[in-house]
Structure formats: C-alpha cells, structure tokens
mmCIF file of C-alpha atoms in Angstrom:
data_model
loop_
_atom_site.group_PDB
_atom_site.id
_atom_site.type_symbol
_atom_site.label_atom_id
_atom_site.label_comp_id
_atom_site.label_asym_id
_atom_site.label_seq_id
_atom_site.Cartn_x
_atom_site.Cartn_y
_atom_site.Cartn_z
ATOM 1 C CA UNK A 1 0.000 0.000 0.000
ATOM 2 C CA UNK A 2 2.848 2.193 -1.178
ATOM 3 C CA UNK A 3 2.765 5.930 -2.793
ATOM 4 C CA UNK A 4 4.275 3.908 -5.474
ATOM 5 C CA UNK A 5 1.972 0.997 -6.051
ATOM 6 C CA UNK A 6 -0.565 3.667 -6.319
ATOM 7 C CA UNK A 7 1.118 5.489 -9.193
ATOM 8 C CA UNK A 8 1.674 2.291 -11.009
ATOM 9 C CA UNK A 9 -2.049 1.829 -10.772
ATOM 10 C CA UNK A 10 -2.888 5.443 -12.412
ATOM 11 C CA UNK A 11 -0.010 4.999 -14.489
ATOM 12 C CA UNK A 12 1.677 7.948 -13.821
ATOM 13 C CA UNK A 13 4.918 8.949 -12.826
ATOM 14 C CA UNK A 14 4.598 11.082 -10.023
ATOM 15 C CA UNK A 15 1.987 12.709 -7.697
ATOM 16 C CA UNK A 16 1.903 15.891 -10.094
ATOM 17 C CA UNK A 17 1.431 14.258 -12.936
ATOM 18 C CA UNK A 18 -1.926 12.086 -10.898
ATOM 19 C CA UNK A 19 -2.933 15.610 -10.011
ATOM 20 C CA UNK A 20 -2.924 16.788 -13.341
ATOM 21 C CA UNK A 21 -4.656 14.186 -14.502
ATOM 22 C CA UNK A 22 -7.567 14.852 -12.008
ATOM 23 C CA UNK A 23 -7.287 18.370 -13.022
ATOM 24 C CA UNK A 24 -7.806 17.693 -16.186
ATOM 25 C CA UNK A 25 -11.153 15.824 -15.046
ATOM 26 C CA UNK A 26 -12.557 18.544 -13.085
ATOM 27 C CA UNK A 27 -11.022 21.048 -15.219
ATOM 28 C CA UNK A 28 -9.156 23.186 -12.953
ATOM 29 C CA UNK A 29 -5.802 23.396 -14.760
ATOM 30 C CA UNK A 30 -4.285 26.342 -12.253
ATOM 31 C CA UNK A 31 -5.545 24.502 -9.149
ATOM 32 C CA UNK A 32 -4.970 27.297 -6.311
ATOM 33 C CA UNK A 33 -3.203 25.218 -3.243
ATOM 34 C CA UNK A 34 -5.060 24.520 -0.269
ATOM 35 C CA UNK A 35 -4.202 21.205 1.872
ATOM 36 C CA UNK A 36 -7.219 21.769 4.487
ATOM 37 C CA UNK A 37 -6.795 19.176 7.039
ATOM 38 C CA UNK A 38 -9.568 16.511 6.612
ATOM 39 C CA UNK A 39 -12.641 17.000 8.906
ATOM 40 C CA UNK A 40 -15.242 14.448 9.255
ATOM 41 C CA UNK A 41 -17.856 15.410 6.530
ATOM 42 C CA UNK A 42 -21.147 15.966 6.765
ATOM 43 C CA UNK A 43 -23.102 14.166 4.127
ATOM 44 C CA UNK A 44 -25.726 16.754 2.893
ATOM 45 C CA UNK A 45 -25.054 16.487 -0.652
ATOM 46 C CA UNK A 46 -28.802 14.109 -0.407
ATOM 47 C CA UNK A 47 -30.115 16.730 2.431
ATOM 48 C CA UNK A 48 -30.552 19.320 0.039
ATOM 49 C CA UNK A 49 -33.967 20.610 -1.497
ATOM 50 C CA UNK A 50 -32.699 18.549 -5.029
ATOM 51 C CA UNK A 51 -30.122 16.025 -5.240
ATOM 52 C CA UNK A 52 -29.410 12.853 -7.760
ATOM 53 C CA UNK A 53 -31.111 9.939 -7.502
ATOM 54 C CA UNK A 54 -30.220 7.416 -10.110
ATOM 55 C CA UNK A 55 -27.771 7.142 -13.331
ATOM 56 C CA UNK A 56 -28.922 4.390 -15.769
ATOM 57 C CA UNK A 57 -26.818 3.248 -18.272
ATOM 58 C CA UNK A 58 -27.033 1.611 -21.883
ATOM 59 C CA UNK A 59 -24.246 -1.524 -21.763
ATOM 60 C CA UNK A 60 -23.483 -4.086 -24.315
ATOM 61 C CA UNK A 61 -22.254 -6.805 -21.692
ATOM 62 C CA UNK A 62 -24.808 -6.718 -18.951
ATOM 63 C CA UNK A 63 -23.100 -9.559 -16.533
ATOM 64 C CA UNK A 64 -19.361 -8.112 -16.924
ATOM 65 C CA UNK A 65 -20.909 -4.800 -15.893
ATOM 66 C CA UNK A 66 -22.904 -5.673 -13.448
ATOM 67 C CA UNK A 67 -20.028 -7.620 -11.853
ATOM 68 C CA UNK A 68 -17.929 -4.738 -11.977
ATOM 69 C CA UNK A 69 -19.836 -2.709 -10.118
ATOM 70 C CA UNK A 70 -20.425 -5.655 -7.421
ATOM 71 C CA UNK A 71 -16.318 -5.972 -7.494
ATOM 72 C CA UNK A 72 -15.037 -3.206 -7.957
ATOM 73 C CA UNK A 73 -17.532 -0.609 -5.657
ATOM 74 C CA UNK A 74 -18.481 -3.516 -3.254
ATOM 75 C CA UNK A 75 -22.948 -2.787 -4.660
ATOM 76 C CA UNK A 76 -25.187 -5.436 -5.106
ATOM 77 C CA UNK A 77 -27.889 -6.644 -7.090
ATOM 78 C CA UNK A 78 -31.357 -5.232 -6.083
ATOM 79 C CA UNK A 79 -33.054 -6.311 -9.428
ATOM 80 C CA UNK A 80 -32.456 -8.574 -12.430
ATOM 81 C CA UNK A 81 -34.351 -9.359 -15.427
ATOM 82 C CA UNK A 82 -32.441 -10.682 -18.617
ATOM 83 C CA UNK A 83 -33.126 -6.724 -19.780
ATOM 84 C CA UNK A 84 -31.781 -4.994 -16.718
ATOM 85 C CA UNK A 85 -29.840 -4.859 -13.405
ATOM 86 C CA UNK A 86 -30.743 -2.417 -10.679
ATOM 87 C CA UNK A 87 -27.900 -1.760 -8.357
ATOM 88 C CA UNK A 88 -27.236 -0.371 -4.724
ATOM 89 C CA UNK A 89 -25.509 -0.938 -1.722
ATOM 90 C CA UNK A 90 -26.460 -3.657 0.203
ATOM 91 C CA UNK A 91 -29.596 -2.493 2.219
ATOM 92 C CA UNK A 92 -29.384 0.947 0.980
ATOM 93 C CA UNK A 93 -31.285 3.387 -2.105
ATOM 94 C CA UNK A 94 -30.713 1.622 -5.763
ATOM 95 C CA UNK A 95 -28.271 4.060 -7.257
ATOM 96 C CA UNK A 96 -27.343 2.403 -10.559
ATOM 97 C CA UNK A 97 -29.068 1.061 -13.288
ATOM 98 C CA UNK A 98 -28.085 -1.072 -15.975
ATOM 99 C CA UNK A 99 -29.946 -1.830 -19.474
ATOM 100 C CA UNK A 100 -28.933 -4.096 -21.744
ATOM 101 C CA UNK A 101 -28.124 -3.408 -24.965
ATOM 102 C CA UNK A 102 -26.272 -6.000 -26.328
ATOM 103 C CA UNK A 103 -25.938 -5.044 -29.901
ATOM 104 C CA UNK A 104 -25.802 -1.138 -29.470
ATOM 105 C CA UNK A 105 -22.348 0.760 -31.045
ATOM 106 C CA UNK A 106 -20.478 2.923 -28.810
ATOM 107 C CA UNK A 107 -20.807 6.410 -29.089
ATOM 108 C CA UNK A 108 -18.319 9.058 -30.865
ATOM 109 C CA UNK A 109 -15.527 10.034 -28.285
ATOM 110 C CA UNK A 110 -17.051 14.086 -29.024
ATOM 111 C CA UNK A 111 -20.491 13.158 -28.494
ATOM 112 C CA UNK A 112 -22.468 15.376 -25.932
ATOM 113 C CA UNK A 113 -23.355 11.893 -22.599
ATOM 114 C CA UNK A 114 -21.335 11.065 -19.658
ATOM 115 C CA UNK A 115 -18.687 11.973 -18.692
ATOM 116 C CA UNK A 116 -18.513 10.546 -15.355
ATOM 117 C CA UNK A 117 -20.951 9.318 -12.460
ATOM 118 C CA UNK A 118 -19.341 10.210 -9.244
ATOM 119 C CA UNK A 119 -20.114 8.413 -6.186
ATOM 120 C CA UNK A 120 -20.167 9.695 -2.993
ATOM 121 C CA UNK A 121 -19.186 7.519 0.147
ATOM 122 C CA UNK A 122 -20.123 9.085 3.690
ATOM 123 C CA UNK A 123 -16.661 9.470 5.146
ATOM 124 C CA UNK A 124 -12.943 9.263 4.505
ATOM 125 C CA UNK A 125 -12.202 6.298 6.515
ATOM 126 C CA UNK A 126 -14.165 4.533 3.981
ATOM 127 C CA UNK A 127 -12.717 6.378 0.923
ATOM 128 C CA UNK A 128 -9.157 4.766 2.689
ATOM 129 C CA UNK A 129 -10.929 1.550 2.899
ATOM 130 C CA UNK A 130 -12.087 1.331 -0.677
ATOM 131 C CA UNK A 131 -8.573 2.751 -1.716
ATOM 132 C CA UNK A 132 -6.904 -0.120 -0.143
ATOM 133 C CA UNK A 133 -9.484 -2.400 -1.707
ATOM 134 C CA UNK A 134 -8.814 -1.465 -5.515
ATOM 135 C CA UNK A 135 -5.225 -1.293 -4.735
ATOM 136 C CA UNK A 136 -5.385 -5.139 -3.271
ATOM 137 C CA UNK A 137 -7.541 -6.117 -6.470
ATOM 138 C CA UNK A 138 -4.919 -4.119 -9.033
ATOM 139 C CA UNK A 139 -8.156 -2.224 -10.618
ATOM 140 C CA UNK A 140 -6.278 0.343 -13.024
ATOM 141 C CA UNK A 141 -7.113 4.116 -11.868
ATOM 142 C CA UNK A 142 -6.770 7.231 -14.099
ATOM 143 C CA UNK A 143 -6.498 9.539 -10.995
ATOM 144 C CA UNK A 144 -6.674 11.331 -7.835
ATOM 145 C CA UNK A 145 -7.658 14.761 -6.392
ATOM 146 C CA UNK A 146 -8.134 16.511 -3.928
ATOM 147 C CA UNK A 147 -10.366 19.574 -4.661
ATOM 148 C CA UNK A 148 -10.664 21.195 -1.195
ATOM 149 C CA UNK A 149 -14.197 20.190 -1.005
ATOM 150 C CA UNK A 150 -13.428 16.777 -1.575
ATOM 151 C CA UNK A 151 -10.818 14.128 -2.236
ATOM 152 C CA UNK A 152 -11.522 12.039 -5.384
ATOM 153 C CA UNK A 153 -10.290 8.980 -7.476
ATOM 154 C CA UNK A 154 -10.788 8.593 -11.135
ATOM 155 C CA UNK A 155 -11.630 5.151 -13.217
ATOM 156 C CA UNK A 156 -13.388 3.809 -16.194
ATOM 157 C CA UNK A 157 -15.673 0.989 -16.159
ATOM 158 C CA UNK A 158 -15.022 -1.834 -18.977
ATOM 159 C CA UNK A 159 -17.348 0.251 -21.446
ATOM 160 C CA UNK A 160 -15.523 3.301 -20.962
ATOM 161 C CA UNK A 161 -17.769 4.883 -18.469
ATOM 162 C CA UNK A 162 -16.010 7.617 -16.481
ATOM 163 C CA UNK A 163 -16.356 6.612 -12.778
ATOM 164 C CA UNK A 164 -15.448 9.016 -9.753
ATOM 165 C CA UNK A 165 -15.531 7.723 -6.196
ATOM 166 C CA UNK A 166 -15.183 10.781 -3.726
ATOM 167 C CA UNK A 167 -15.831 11.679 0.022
ATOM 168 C CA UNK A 168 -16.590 15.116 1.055
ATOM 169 C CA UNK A 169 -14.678 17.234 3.213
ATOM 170 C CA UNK A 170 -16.382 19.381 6.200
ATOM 171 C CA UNK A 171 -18.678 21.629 4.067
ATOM 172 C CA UNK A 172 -17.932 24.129 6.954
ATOM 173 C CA UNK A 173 -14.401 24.230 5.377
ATOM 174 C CA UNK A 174 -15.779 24.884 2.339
ATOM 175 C CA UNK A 175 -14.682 28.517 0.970
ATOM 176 C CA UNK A 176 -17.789 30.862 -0.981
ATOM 177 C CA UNK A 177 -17.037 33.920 -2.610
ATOM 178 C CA UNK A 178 -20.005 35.920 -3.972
ATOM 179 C CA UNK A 179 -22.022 32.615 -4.279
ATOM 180 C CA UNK A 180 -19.108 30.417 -5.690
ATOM 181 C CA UNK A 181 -17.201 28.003 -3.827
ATOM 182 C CA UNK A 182 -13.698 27.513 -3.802
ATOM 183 C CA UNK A 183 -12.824 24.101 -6.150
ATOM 184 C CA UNK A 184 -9.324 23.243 -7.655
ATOM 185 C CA UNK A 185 -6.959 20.169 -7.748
ATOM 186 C CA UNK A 186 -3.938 19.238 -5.650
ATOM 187 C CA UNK A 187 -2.255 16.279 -5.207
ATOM 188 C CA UNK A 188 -4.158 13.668 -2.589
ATOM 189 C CA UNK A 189 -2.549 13.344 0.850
ATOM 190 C CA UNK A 190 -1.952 9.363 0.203
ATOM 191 C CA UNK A 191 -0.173 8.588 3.611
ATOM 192 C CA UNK A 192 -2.835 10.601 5.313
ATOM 193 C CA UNK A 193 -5.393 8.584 3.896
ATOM 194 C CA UNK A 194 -3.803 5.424 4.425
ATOM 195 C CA UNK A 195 -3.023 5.781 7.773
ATOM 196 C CA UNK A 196 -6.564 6.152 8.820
ATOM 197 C CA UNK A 197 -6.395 2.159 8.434
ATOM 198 C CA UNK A 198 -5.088 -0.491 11.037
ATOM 199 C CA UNK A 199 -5.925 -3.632 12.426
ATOM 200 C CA UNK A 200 -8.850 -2.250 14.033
ATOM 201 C CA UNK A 201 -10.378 -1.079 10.794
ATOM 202 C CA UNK A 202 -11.838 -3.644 8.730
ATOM 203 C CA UNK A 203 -11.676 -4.152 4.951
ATOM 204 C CA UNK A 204 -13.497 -2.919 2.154
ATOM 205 C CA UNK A 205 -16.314 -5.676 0.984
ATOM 206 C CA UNK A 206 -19.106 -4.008 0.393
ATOM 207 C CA UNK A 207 -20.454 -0.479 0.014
ATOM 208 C CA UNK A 208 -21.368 1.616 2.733
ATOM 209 C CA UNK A 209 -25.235 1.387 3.204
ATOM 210 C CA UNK A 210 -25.388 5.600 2.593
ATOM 211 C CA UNK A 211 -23.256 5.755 -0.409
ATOM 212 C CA UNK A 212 -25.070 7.723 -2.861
ATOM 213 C CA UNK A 213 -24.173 9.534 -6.669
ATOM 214 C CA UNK A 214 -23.095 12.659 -5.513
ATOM 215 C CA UNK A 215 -22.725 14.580 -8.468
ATOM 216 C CA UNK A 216 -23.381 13.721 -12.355
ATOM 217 C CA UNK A 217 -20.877 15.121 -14.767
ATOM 218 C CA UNK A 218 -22.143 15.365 -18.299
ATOM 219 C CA UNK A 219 -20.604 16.598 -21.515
ATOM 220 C CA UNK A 220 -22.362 18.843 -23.506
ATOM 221 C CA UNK A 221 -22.305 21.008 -26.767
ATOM 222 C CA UNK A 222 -22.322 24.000 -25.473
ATOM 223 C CA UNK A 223 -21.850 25.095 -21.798
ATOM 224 C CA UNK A 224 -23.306 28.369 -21.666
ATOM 225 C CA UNK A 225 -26.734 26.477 -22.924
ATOM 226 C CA UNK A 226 -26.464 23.489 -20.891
ATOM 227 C CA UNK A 227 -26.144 25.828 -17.575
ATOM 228 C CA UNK A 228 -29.036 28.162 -18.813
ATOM 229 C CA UNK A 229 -31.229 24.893 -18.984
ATOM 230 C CA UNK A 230 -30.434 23.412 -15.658
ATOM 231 C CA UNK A 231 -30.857 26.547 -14.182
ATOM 232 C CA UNK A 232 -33.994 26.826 -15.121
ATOM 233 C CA UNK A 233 -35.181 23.450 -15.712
ATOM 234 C CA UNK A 234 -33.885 21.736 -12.988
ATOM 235 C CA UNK A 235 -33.583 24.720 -10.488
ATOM 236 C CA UNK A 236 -29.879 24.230 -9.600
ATOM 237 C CA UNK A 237 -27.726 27.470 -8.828
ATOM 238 C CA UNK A 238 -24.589 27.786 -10.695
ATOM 239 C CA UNK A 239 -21.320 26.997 -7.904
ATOM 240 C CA UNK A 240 -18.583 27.358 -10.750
ATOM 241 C CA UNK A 241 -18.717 29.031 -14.018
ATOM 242 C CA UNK A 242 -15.818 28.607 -16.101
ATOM 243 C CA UNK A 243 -17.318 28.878 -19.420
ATOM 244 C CA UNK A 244 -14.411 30.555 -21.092
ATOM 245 C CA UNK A 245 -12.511 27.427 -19.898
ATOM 246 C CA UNK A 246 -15.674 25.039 -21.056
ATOM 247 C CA UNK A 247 -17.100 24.240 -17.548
ATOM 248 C CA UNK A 248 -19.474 24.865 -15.325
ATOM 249 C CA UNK A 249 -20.777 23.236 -11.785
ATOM 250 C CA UNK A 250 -24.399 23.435 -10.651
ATOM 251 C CA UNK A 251 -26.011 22.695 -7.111
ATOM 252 C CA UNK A 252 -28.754 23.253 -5.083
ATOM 253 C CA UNK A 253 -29.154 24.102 -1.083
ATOM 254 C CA UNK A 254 -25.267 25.102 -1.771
ATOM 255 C CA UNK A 255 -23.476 21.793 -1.981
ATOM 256 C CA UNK A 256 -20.291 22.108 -4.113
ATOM 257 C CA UNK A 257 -21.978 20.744 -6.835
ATOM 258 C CA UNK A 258 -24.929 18.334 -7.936
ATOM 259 C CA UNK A 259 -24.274 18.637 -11.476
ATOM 260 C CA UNK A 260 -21.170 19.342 -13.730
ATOM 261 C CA UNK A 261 -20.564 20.590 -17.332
ATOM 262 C CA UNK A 262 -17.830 20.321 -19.426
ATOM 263 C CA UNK A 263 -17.466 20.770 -23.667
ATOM 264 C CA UNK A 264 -13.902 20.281 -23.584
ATOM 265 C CA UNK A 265 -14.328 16.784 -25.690
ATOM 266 C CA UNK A 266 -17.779 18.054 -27.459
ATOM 267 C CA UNK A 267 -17.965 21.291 -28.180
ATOM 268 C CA UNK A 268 -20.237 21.906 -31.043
ATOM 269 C CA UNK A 269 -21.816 18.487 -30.181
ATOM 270 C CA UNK A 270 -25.632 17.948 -32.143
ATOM 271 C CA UNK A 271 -28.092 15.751 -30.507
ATOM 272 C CA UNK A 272 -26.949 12.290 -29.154
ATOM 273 C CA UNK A 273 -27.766 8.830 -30.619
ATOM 274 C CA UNK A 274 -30.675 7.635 -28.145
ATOM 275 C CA UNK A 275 -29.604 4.256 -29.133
ATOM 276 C CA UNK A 276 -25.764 4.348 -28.454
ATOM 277 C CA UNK A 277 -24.063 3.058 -25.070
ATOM 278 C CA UNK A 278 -23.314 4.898 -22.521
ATOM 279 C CA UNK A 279 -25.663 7.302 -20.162
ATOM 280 C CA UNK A 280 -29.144 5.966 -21.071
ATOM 281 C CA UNK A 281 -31.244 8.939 -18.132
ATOM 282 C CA UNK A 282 -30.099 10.557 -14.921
ATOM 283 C CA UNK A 283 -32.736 11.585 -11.888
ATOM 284 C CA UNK A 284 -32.723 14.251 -9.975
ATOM 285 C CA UNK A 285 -35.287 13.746 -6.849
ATOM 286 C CA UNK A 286 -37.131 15.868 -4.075
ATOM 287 C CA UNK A 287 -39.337 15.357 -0.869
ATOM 288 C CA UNK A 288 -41.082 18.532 -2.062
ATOM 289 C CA UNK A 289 -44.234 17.869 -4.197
ATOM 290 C CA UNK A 290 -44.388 21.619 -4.807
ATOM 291 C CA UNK A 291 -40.653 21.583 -6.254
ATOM 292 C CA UNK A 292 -41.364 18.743 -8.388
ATOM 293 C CA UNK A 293 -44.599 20.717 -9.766
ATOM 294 C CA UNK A 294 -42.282 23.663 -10.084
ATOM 295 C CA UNK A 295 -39.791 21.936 -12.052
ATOM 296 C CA UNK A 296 -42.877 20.529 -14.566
ATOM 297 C CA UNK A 297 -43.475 23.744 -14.985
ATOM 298 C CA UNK A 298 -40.653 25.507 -15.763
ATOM 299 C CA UNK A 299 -39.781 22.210 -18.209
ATOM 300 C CA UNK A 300 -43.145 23.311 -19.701
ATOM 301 C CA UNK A 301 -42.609 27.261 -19.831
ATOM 302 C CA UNK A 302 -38.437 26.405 -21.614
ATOM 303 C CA UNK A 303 -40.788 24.245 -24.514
ATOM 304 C CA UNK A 304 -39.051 21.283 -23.470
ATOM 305 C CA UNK A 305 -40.399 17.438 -24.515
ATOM 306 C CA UNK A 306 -42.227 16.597 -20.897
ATOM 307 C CA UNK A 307 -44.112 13.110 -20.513
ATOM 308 C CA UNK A 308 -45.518 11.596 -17.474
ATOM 309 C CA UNK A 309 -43.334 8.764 -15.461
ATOM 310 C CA UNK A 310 -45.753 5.989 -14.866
ATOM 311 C CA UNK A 311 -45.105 5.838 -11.376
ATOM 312 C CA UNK A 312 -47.380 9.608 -11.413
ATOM 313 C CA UNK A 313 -44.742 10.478 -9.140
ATOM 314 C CA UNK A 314 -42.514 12.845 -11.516
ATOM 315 C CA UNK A 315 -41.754 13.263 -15.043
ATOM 316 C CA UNK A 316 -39.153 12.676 -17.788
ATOM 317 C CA UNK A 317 -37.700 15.543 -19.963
ATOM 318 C CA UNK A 318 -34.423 16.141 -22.353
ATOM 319 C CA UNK A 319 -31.453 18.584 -22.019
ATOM 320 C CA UNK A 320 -30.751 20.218 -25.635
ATOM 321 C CA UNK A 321 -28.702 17.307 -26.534
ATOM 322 C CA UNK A 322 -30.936 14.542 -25.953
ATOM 323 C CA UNK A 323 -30.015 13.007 -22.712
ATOM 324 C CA UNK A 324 -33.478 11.983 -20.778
ATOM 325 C CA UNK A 325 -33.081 13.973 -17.629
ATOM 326 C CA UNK A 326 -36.373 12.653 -14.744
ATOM 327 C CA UNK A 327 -37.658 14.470 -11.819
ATOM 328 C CA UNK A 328 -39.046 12.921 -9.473
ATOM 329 C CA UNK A 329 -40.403 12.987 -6.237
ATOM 330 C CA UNK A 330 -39.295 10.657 -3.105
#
C-alpha cells in the first residue's frame, strides 16, 4: 500500500502528474493550493432541497458490468431481469441502473453523454478503505484529487464509463465567494489517507449502506446552454462558471456541486444517438411535491419534450442534446 503501487495503478509517474490528470477531469488546470486538514464530513449532498437519484446506463455486456460494479464498488444486485440490473448498496437506495443493450455501437468520443458518475461515500475512513481495496484487487485508476471540497479517485468501467468515487470534506471548510465556492486540484494526501487504516479497521467488501451519486458530470455542446437549462429546468444554482474554460458546476441548497458541465471533448456536439451506449437517463429527486410541480413547470414554460413517469410520481424531460433527464419525487 505504497505511494508507489498507487502510481503504477494510475499509471503515472509522479503525484503531479496524478494531479494533473484529475485536473484535467474537473477542469481546474491552475488549481490554487489549499491542503485543508480533513474533517469528518457531513453528508448533505442528499439533504438538500434537489439532489441525484439514479444514473442508468445503456451496456453491451450486462453480466461483466454488473459484476464490476459488485467488485469493484463492493454494490449489489437489487433487481435482475435478462433486460436490466438495478444496483445499490447492500440495504441501501438503488443508485445504478443497468440496461442491456447487447448489440448497441459505442458512441463518438465528441459526443455530448457522460462523462462521469461520481459516487459519494459518507466518510474518509471509507474512501481509505475502498482505496486499499482497488489497490489489493490491481483495478487500473486514471487519478486522484483533492479539490478542497473533496478528495476524489478517477476510473473507467469496462465500457468506458467515467467513474469518480469521492468523500466530502467538512462543508464548513468549504470557501464561498459571492455565491461560488472555492474548487481546484492538488495532489491527494496518500499517507494521510492510508493511515486512517489499522488492524482495528476492517476491509473494504461491500459499500457503505449511505453511499449515494453525488454529483453527475455530463458533456455537452455547449456550456453556456447546458447551464441556462439546468438553471432553469432543474432549479440548480450555478457553484462554478468557467465557461471561457468550457465548464461549469451546478447545485442546489449550496453543496459544491450536484451537477457538472464540461465541452472540452464536445464542443459543437448535435443531438446524441438515443440508441448508443453509454448514459441511457439521470434523476434528480425531491421530498417537495411543490418543487417537483415547479420543475414541470418551468420544463413546460423552456418548450421542453415533458411526458408523465408511470409511477405519477414525476416526469421525464431532455437537455438540448438529448439526454433523458427525470424528476421525481421521493
């Protein structure tokens, strides 16, 4: 559990060079340094008046990705059909969903989709504990950061799926200037997160019952438009904007962000391939039955495609480029 058994599982050749690769994620390439020391977090990233519910997506190997997931973020099977899996941690909210679509063609590398579904586990003890577990089962990372409002590490699934698995820092830590909060990329404190773990600390098997999607990251044509529309659409408050460096972040109740942006890849994208792989919908959910009818509304007012989920409990509607965004209430 060595600094450099990590690297050699991101592939890089020193911590910079991990950090830049994160950077490159987020899309903070002048990361500002600030090494906080860790606090215990306070999960309210699914406390606030909208947060993500689900991510379903398209695959062409439904049992190799459904046993990734199992393996490699310790979920489990809640559902399965020969047409779908529906995924979760053991005794906790189904997070992920999986459809089958065995003879679908992957989509262009600049189409507007996913760019990654980050996962949020409730502490960093267990971010330590699930870093020791993909280092013991040699699962290949792409990288690590540490954002001041979070420390995060970067994978794809065996589709090509960007995957982030994060754990919040003290949102009481977190910095706000003039609505924005304070977000960049510095190298992860490795030995700091290892040594959380001893004997006394046992080993990753499973997910944490309260791990959650934190955040969806999607990449889009245009990131001006995209923000305009979940503003307005979804009600989020912008966190970030970096347009003139093709990114944005989006939140609501002022977590660091419930949503990002990026056109750094697709820029220019046209409307996506509803039958390709990759991000087949994304939820966004809320206790409120009056922010739900708000959101219906406001899809209504933008001219946006709006039909009925047949649950009655929330509806289904699609961002400029195509990808089925539902609302839904919990």
């Amino acid at each position: 559990m060595t600094r450099r058994r990590l690297l050699e599982l991101v592939g890089a050749s020193s911590l910079a060079v991990a950090a830049d690769r994160a950077a490159r994620a987020e899309g903070f390439p002048n990361a500002e340094a600030m090494r906080a020391q860790a606090a215990s977090p306070i999960l309210f990233a699914h406390r606030t008046p909208i947060r993500i519910g689900q991510a379903a997506l398209k695959v062409r190997d439904l049992q190799k990705m459904s046993a990734f997931y199992q393996h490699m973020l310790g979920l489990a099977e809640q559902e399965r059909t020969p047409e779908r899996a529906v995924l979760g941690a053991p005794g906790g909210a189904p997070i992920l969903v999986l459809e089958a679509a065995p003879q679908a063609a992957f989509a262009a590398p600049d189409a507007a989709g996913l760019f990654h579904t980050a996962f949020l586990l409730p502490s960093r003890l267990d971010l330590a504990r699930w870093l020791a577990h993909v280092v013991t089962e040699e699962i290949q990372l792409t990288g690590f950061g540490d954002h001041n409002v979070s420390e995060a590490v970067y994978l794809d699934d065996p589709e090509g799926n960007g995957i982030e698995v994060y754990a919040d820092r003290d949102p009481a830590g977190w910095v706000w200037t003039n609505g924005q909060v304070r977000m960049g990329t510095d190298p992860v404190d490795f030995e700091g997160l290892i040594g959380l773990l001893n004997d006394a600390v046992p080993i990753y098997t499973q997910a944490p019952r309260d791990l959650r999607i934190g955040h969806m990251h999607l990449k889009v044509g245009e990131v001006a438009r995209a923000a305009e529309f979940y503003q307005k659409t979804a009600g989020l408050d912008p966190t970030q904007m970096m347009v003139f460096r093709g990114a944005a972040f989006l939140s609501s109740g002022r977590y660091h962000h419930h949503l990002g942006l990026n056109s750094w890849r697709s820029q220019g994208a046209g409307p996506r391939d509803p039958a390709a792989l990759g991000l087949s919908w994304t939820s966004f959910e809320t206790q409120d039955a009056a922010i739900l009818a708000a959101r219906e509304a406001a899809a209504l007012a933008a001219g946006a495609q709006v039909e009925k989920l047949a649950s009655g409990e929330g509806f289904e509607t699609l961002d400029p480029w195509g990808t089925r965004v539902r609302f839904l209430k919990v």
